Every structure is written in structure tokens, then in C-alpha cells.
CSV table of C-alpha atoms and ligand atoms in Angstrom, one decimal:
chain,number,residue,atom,x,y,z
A,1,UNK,CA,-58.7,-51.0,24.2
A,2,UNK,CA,-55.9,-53.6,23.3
A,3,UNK,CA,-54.5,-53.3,19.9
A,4,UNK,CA,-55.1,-56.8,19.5
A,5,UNK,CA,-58.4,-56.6,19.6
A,6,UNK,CA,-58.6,-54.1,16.7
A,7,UNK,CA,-60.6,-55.6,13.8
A,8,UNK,CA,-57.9,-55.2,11.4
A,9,UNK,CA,-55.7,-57.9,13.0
A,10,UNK,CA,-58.6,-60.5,12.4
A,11,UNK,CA,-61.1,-59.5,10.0
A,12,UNK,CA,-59.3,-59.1,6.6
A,13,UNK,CA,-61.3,-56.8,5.0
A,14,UNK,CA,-60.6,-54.3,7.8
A,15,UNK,CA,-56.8,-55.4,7.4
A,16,UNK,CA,-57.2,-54.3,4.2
A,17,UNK,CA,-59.6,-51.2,5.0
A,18,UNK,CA,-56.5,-50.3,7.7
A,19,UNK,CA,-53.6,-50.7,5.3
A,20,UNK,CA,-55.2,-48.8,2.5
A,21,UNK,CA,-56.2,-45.8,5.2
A,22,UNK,CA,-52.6,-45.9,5.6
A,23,UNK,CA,-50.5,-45.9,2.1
A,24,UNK,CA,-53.4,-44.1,0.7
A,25,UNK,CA,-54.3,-40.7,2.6
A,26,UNK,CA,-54.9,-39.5,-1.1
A,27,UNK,CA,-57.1,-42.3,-2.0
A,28,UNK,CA,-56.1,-45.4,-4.4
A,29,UNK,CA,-53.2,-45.3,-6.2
A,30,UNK,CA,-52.9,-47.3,-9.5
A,31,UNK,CA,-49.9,-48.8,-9.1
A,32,UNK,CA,-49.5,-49.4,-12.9
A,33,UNK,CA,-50.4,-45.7,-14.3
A,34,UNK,CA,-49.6,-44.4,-11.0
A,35,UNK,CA,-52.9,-42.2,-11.1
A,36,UNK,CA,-54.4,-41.3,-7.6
A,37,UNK,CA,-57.6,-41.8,-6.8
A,38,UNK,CA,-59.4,-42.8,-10.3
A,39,UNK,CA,-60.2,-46.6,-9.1
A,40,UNK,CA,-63.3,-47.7,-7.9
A,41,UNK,CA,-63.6,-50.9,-6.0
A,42,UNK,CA,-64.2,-54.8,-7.2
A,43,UNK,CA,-66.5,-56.6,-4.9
A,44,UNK,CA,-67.7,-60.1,-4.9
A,45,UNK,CA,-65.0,-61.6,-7.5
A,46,UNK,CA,-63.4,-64.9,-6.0
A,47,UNK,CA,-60.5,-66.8,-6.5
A,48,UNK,CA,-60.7,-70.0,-8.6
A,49,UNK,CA,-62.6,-73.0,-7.0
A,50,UNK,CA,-60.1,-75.5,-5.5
A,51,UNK,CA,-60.8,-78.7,-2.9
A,52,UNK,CA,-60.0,-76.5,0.0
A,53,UNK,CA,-62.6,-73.7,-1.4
A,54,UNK,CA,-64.4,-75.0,-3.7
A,55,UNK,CA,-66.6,-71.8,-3.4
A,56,UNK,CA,-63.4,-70.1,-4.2
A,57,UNK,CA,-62.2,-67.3,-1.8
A,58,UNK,CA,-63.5,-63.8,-1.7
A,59,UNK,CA,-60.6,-61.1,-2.9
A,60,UNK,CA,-60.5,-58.6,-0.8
A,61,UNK,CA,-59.5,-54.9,-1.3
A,62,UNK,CA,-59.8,-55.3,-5.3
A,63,UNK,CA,-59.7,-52.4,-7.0
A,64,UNK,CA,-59.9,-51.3,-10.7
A,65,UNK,CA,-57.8,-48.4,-12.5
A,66,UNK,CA,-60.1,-45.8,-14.8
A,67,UNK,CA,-57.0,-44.7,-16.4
A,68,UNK,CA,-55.3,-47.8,-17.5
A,69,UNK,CA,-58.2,-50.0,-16.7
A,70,UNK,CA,-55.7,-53.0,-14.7
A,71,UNK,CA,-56.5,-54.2,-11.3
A,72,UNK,CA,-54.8,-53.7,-8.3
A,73,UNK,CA,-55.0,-54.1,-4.4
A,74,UNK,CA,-52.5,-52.2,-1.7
A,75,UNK,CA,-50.5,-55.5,-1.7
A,76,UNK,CA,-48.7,-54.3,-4.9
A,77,UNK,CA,-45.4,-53.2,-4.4
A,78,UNK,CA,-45.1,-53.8,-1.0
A,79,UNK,CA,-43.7,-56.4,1.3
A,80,UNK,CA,-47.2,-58.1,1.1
A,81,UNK,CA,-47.2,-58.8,-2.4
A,82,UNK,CA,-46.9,-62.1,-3.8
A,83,UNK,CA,-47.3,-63.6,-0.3
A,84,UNK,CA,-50.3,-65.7,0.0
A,85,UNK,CA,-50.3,-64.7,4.4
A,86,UNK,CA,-53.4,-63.0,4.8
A,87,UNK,CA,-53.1,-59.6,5.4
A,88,UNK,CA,-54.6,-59.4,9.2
A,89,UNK,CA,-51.6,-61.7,10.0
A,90,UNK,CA,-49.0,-59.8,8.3
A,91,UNK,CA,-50.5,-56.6,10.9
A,92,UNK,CA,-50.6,-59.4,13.8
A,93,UNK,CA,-46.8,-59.9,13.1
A,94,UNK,CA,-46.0,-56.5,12.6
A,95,UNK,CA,-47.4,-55.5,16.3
A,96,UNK,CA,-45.4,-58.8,17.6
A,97,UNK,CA,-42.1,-57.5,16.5
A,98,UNK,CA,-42.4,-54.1,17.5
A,99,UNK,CA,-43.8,-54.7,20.3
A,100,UNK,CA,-41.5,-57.8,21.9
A,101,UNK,CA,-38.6,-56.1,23.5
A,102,UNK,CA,-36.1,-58.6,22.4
A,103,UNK,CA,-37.3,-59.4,19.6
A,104,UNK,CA,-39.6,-63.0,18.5
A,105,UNK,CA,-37.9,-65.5,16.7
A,106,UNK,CA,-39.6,-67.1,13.6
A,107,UNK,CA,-40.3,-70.4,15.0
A,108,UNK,CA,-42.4,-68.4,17.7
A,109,UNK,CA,-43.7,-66.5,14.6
A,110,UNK,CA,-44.6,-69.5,13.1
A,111,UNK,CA,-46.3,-71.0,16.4
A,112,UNK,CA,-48.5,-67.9,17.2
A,113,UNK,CA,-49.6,-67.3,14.1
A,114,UNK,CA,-50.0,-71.3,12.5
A,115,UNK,CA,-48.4,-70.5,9.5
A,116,UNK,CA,-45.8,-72.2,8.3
A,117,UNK,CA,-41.8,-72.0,9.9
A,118,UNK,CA,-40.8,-71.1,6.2
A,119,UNK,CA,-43.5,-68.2,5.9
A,120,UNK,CA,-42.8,-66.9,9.2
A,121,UNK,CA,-39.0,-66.8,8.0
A,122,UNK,CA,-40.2,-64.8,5.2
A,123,UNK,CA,-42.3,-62.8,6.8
A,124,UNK,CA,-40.0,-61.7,9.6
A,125,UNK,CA,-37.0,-60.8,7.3
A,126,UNK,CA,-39.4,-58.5,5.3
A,127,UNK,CA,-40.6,-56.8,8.4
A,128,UNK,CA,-37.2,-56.0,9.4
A,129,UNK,CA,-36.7,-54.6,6.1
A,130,UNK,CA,-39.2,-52.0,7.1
A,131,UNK,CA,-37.5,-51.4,10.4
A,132,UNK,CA,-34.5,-50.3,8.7
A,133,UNK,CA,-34.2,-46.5,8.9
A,134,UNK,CA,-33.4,-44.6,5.6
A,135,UNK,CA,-30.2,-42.2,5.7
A,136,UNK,CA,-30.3,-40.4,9.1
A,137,UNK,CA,-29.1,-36.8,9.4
A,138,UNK,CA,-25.6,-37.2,10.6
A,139,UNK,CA,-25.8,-37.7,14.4
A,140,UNK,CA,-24.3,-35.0,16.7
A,141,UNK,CA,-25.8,-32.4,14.5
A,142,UNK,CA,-25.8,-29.3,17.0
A,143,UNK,CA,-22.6,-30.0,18.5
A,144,UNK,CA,-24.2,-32.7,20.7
A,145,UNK,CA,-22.7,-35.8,22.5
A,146,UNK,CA,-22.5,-39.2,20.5
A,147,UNK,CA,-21.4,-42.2,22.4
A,148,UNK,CA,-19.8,-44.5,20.4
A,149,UNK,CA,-18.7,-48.2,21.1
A,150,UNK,CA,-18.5,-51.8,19.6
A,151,UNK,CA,-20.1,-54.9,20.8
A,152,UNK,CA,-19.4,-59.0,19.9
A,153,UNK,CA,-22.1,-61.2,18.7
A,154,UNK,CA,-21.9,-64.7,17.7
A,155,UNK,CA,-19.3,-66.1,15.4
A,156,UNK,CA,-17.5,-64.6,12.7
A,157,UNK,CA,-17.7,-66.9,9.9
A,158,UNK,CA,-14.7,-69.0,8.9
A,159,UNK,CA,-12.7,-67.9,12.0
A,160,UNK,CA,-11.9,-70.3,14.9
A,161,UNK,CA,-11.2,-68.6,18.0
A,162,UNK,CA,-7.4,-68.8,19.1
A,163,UNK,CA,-6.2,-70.7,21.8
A,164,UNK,CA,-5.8,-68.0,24.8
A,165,UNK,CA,-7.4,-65.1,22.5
A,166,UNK,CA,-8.5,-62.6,24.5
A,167,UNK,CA,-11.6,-59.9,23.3
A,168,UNK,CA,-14.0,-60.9,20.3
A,169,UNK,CA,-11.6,-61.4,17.3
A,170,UNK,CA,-13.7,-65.1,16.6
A,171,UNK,CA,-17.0,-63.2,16.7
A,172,UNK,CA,-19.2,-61.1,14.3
A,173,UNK,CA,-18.8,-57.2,15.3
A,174,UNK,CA,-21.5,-54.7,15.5
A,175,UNK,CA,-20.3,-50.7,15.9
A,176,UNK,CA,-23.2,-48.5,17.4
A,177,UNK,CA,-23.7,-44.7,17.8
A,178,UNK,CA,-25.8,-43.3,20.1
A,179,UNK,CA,-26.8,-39.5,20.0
A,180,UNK,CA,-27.7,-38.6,23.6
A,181,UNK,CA,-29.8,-35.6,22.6
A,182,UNK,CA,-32.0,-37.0,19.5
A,183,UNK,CA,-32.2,-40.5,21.4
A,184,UNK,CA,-31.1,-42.3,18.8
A,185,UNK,CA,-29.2,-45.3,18.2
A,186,UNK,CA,-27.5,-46.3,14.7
A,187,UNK,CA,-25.8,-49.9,14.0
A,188,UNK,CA,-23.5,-51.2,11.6
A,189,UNK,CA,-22.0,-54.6,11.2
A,190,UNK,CA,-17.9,-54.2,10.4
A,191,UNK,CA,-15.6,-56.6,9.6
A,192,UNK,CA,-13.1,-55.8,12.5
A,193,UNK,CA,-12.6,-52.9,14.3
A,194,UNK,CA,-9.1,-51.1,12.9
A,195,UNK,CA,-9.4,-47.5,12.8
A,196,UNK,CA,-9.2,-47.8,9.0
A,197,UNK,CA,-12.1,-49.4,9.3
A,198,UNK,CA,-14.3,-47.4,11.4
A,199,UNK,CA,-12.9,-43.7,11.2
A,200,UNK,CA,-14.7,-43.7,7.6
A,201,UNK,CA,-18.2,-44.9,9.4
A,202,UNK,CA,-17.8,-41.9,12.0
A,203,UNK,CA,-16.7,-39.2,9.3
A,204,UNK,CA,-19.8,-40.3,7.3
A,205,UNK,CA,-22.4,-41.1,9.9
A,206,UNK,CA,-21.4,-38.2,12.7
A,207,UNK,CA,-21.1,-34.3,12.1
A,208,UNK,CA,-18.5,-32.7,12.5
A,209,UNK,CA,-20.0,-30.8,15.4
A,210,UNK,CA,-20.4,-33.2,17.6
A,211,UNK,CA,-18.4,-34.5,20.7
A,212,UNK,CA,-17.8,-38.1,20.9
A,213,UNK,CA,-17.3,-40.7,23.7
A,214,UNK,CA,-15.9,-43.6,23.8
A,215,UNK,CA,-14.0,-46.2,26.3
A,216,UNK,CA,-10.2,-46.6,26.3
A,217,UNK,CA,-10.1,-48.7,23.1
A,218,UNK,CA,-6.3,-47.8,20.5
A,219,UNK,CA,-9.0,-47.4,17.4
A,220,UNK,CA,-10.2,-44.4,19.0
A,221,UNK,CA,-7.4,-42.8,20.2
A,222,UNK,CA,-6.6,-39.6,18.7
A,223,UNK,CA,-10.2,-39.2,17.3
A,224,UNK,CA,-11.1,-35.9,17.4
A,225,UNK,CA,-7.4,-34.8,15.7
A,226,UNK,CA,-8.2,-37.5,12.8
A,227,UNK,CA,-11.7,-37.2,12.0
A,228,UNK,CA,-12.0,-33.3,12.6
A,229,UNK,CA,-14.7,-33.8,15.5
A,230,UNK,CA,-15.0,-30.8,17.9
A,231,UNK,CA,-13.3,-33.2,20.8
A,232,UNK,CA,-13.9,-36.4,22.1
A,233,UNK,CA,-13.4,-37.6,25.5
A,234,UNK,CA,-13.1,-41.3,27.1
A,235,UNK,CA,-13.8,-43.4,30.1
A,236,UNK,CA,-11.3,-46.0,30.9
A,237,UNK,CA,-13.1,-49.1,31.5
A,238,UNK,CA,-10.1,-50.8,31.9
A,239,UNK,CA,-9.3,-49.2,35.3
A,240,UNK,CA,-12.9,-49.7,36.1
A,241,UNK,CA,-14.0,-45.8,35.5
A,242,UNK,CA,-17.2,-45.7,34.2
A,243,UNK,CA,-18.4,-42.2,34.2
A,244,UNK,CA,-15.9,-39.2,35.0
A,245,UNK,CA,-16.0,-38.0,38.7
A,246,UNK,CA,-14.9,-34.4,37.6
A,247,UNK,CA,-17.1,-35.0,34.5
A,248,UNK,CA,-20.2,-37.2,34.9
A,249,UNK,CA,-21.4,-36.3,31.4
A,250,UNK,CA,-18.3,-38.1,30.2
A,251,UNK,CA,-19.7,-41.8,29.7
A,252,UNK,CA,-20.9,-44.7,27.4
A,253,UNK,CA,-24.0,-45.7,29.6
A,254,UNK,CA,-26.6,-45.0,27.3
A,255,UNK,CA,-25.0,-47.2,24.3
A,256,UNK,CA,-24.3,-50.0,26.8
A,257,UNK,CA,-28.0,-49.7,27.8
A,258,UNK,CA,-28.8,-50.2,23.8
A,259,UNK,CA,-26.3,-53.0,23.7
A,260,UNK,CA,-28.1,-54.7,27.0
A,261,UNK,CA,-31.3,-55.3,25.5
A,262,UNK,CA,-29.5,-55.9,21.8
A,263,UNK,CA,-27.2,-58.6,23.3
A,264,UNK,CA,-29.8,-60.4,25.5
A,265,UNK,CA,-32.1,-60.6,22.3
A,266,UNK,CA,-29.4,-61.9,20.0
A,267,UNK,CA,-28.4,-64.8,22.5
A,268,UNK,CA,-31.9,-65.7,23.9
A,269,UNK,CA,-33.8,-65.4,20.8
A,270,UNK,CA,-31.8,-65.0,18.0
A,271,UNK,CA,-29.2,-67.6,18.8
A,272,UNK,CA,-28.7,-68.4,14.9
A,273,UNK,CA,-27.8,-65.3,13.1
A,274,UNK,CA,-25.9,-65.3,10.1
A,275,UNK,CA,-23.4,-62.7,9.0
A,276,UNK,CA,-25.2,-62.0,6.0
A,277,UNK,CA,-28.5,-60.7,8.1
A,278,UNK,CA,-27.0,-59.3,11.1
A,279,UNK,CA,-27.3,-55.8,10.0
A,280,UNK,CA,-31.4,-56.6,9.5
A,281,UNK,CA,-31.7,-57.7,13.0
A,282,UNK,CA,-29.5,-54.5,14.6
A,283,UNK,CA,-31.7,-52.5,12.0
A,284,UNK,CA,-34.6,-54.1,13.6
A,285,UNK,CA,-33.1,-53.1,17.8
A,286,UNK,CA,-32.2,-50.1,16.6
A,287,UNK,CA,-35.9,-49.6,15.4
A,288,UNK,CA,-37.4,-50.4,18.1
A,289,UNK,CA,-34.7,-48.3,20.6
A,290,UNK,CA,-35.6,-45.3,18.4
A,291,UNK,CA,-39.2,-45.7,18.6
A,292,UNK,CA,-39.5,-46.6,22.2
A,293,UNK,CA,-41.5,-45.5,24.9
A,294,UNK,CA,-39.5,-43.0,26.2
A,295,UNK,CA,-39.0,-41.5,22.9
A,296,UNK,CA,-43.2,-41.0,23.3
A,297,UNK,CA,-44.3,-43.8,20.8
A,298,UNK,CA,-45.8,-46.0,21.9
A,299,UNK,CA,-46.6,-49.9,20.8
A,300,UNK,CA,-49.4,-48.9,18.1
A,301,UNK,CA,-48.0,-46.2,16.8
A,302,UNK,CA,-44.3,-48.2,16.4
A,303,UNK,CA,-46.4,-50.9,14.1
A,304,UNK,CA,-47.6,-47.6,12.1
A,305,UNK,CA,-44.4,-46.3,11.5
A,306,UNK,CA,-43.3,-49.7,10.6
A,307,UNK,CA,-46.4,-50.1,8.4
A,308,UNK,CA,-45.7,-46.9,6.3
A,309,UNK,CA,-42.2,-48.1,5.2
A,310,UNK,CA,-43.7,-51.5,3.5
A,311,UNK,CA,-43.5,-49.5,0.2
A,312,UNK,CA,-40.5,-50.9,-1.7
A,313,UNK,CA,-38.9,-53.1,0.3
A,314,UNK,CA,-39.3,-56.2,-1.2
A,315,UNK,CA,-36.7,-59.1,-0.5
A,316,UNK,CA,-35.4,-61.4,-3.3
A,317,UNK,CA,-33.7,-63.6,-1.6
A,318,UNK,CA,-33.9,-67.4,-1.1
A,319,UNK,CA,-31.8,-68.5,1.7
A,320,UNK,CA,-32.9,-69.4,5.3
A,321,UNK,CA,-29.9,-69.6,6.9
B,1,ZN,ZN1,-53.8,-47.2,-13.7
């Protein structure tokens, strides 16, 4: 059965029957007290009668705490809350973005769904929220291979690119890690790529254990002696090596794989991006590289994973840039 024709993603009491069965395997949970399962539900209160519904509208997933005796629904606390998107939408969007390869910008958002540009701003941002992984165990943790490389993307912000300039110094830079055995990928958006810079990255974000692989690049050059790694090895794209002859383990393929679909998705669909969110939308290909097919999840169960993490992720922000 398609996913998209799940009753959840039109029928908003099942949205809300969905999300609950989700957040709450223990049954309600009072978000004011904080007590589990002592609420019993509210049925057949409306909202307030206006022109548009002058019936008013029927609240769905109401429920009422024993304990303290306030209302709540499962939109409390999460990125649904004080959104006025119905809640089968917010699942339709959730299944969009994890399941679009390169990602869907909000003006698509805002065309698929017939909500508002704005909302659909609002509502992507907070999505990616959810996509962004808490702290990873250090990558490399059994002594594994970690490829490691840096990519451009846009335009760095208040820098105009030099007559002649060679390389990315104009654009925005975006270091990844990639642990071949775990499948994982991890981003981070640095302000240039000095060793200074990075080495404390790789120290924090790699064990110790593991081997790392780079290309040719000077901020990696004596890596294993000055971050304490157990070695590190290199390609040298430069002379057009890509994997070792002698050693065909020793390569960067798998990051520049990431990179492909990252890259493609930034300049076709993301065209935009300010500084200031880059690291949501890497959060958001890194997401979806982790959870991929091949790592055996699979487009519904990607919008799960995504839908467990709306817990506390609220955005406060106002900008749309
Ligand atoms: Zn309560």
C-alpha cells in the first residue's frame, strides 16, 4: 500500500490517532504534571464560531489531565505546537522531505500542500530540526576507516571572490565525515578550512581508533602525528589518483558519493541558503544518507524516525532568509 494513502496523511483524527501511537507507547502524557496515562479524552468541544466556521471547528486529539486537571493534545511541546497546519499535513510534509532525495524546497512545499509560502518556510525549518542527529558516538569507533573531505557551497557572506582565486575561498564550506563501516555521514559548516580550524572537529567528532582518509589537501597533512589517530592515509587527487592501486581501500569515494547528491540538492533546489541555516539543511542530507535504503530503512520508516525526534525542537526564530 502507498504511504500516501495512509489515513493519517488526510483524515486528521487519524493524524492525530498516528502521532499519539507514536510519542505515547505509555499512553498520554500530561504535559503540564508530566503524569502518564491519567487523561481521558475531550470529544465534541469546537473552536470559537468564526465567518469561515461559523459551526466552529472540531478539536481533535483533546485530552484532559486527572492529576492537574489542564488540557492538552500531543501538539504540546513539539514542533506542531502553536502552528495552526493541520496535523495530517505536517505528516504529508514530513514523508515529502524524507523521502525526496534532494531535498523539496519550500515554495514546492507550499505548492503541494496549498498552504501558505511563509508556513511552508516554517514548517520545513522545523522538520529539519528533527533531522538533526543528537551527539553521535565518535565515528571510527573500532578502529574503522573514516573518510574525511570538504566541499563548497554557495557564497560565503561578505566575501567577494578574488580576481584569478582559485578553490572556494568566496564560498560557504561544509566539512563531512564519513564512517565506512557504520554508513554514516556527519556534516559541519566551518568558517575556512585551516587545520586550526578543523583538527579540533576531528579530535572531537573521530576516535582515536580510527584510520582516516583524505585527498592531498596541506590541512591534513601530518594528521595522524597531530591528532593521535592510529594512521591516516591519502589519495592525491591532484595527480588524478583516485583510489590506491596497491591499496584500493585507500579512497574518498564514499564521501564524494554523499557530497553528489548533497551538492546537486543545494544548487537545484536549494539555490538560496543562507549561512546561518546551512548546517540545518547538511543536518537534513546527512539524515536522509544515514537513514537510506541501503542502510535498510526505508521511506516510512525514515518519516518515523523523523517523527520521534519532534519532541523539543521548537524554533524561535523569525527570519526567512
Ligand atoms: Zn497533568
Amino acid at each position: 500500500m502507498s504511504v500516501l494513502s495512509a489515513p493519517y496523511m488526510h483524515d486528521e483524527a487519524a493524524a492525530f490517532a498516528h502521532v499519539e501511537a507514536m510519542l505515547w507507547p505509555q499512553g498520554p502524557v500530561c504535559p503540564h504534571c508530566g503524569v502518564v496515562d491519567r487523561a481521558y479524552r475531550l470529544t465534541g468541544v469546537r473552536t470559537k464560531a468564526t465567518v469561515k466556521n461559523p459551526e466552529g471547528k472540531e478539536r481533535h486529539g483533546l485530552w484532559k489531565c486527572r492529576e492537574c486537571r489542564k488540557q492538552f493534545t500531543v501538539r504540546k511541546g513539539t514542533i506542531f505546537e502553536e502552528s495552526h497546519i493541520d496535523l495530517h499535513l505536517w505528516l504529508q510534509a514530513i514523508h515529502l522531505m524524507v523521502s525526496s532525495k534532494k531535498g523539496i524546497s519550500s515554495h514546492q512545499m507550499h505548492r503541494v500542500l496549498g498552504i501558505t509560502y511563509k508556513s511552508a518556510w516554517f514548517l520545513t525549518h522545523r522538520i529539519r530540526e528533527c533531522m538533526r542527529d543528537g551527539e553521535l558516538a565518535p565515528f571510527g569507533g573500532n578502529g574503522g576507516p573514516v573518510e574525511v573531505d570538504e566541499t563548497f557551497i554557495g557564497k560565503e557572506p561578505g566575501v567577494t571572490k578574488a580576481k584569478n582565486a582559485r578553490g572556494g575561498s568566496h564560498k560557504m564550506k561544509v566539512l563531512t565525515l564519513v564512517d565506512r563501516e557504520t554508513k554514516r555521514a556527519r556534516s559541519i559548516v566551518v568558517d575556512d578550512l585551516t587545520k586550526a580550524t578543523l583538527l579540533p572537529i576531528l579530535r572531537e567528532k573521530i576516535s582515536r581508533e580510527a584510520f582516516i582518509l583524505t585527498d592531498e589537501a596541506p590541512q591534513y597533512k601530518g594528521l595522524a602525528a597531530s591528532a593521535d589517530f592510529s594512521g591516516h592515509d591519502w589519495v592525491n587527487h591532484g595527480k588524478d589518483e583516485y583510489v590506491r592501486r596497491e591499496a584500493p581501500e585507500v579512497h574518498t569515494n564514499t564521501v564524494e558519493g554523499f557530497y553528489s547528491i548533497f551538492k546537486r540538492g543545494m544548487k537545484d533546489v536549494y539555490q538560496h541558503c543562507g549561512k546561518q541555516h546551512l548546517h540545518r539543511y547538511a543536518a537534513e542530507f546527512d539524515f536522509r544518507y544515514n537513514h537510506r535504503i541501503g542502510n535498510g530503512v526505508d521511506d516510512a520508516e525514515r518519516g518515523a524516525i523523523a517523527l520521534r525526534s519532534v519532541t523539543g525542537k521548537r524554533l524561535t526564530y523569525q527570519t526567512t532568509n
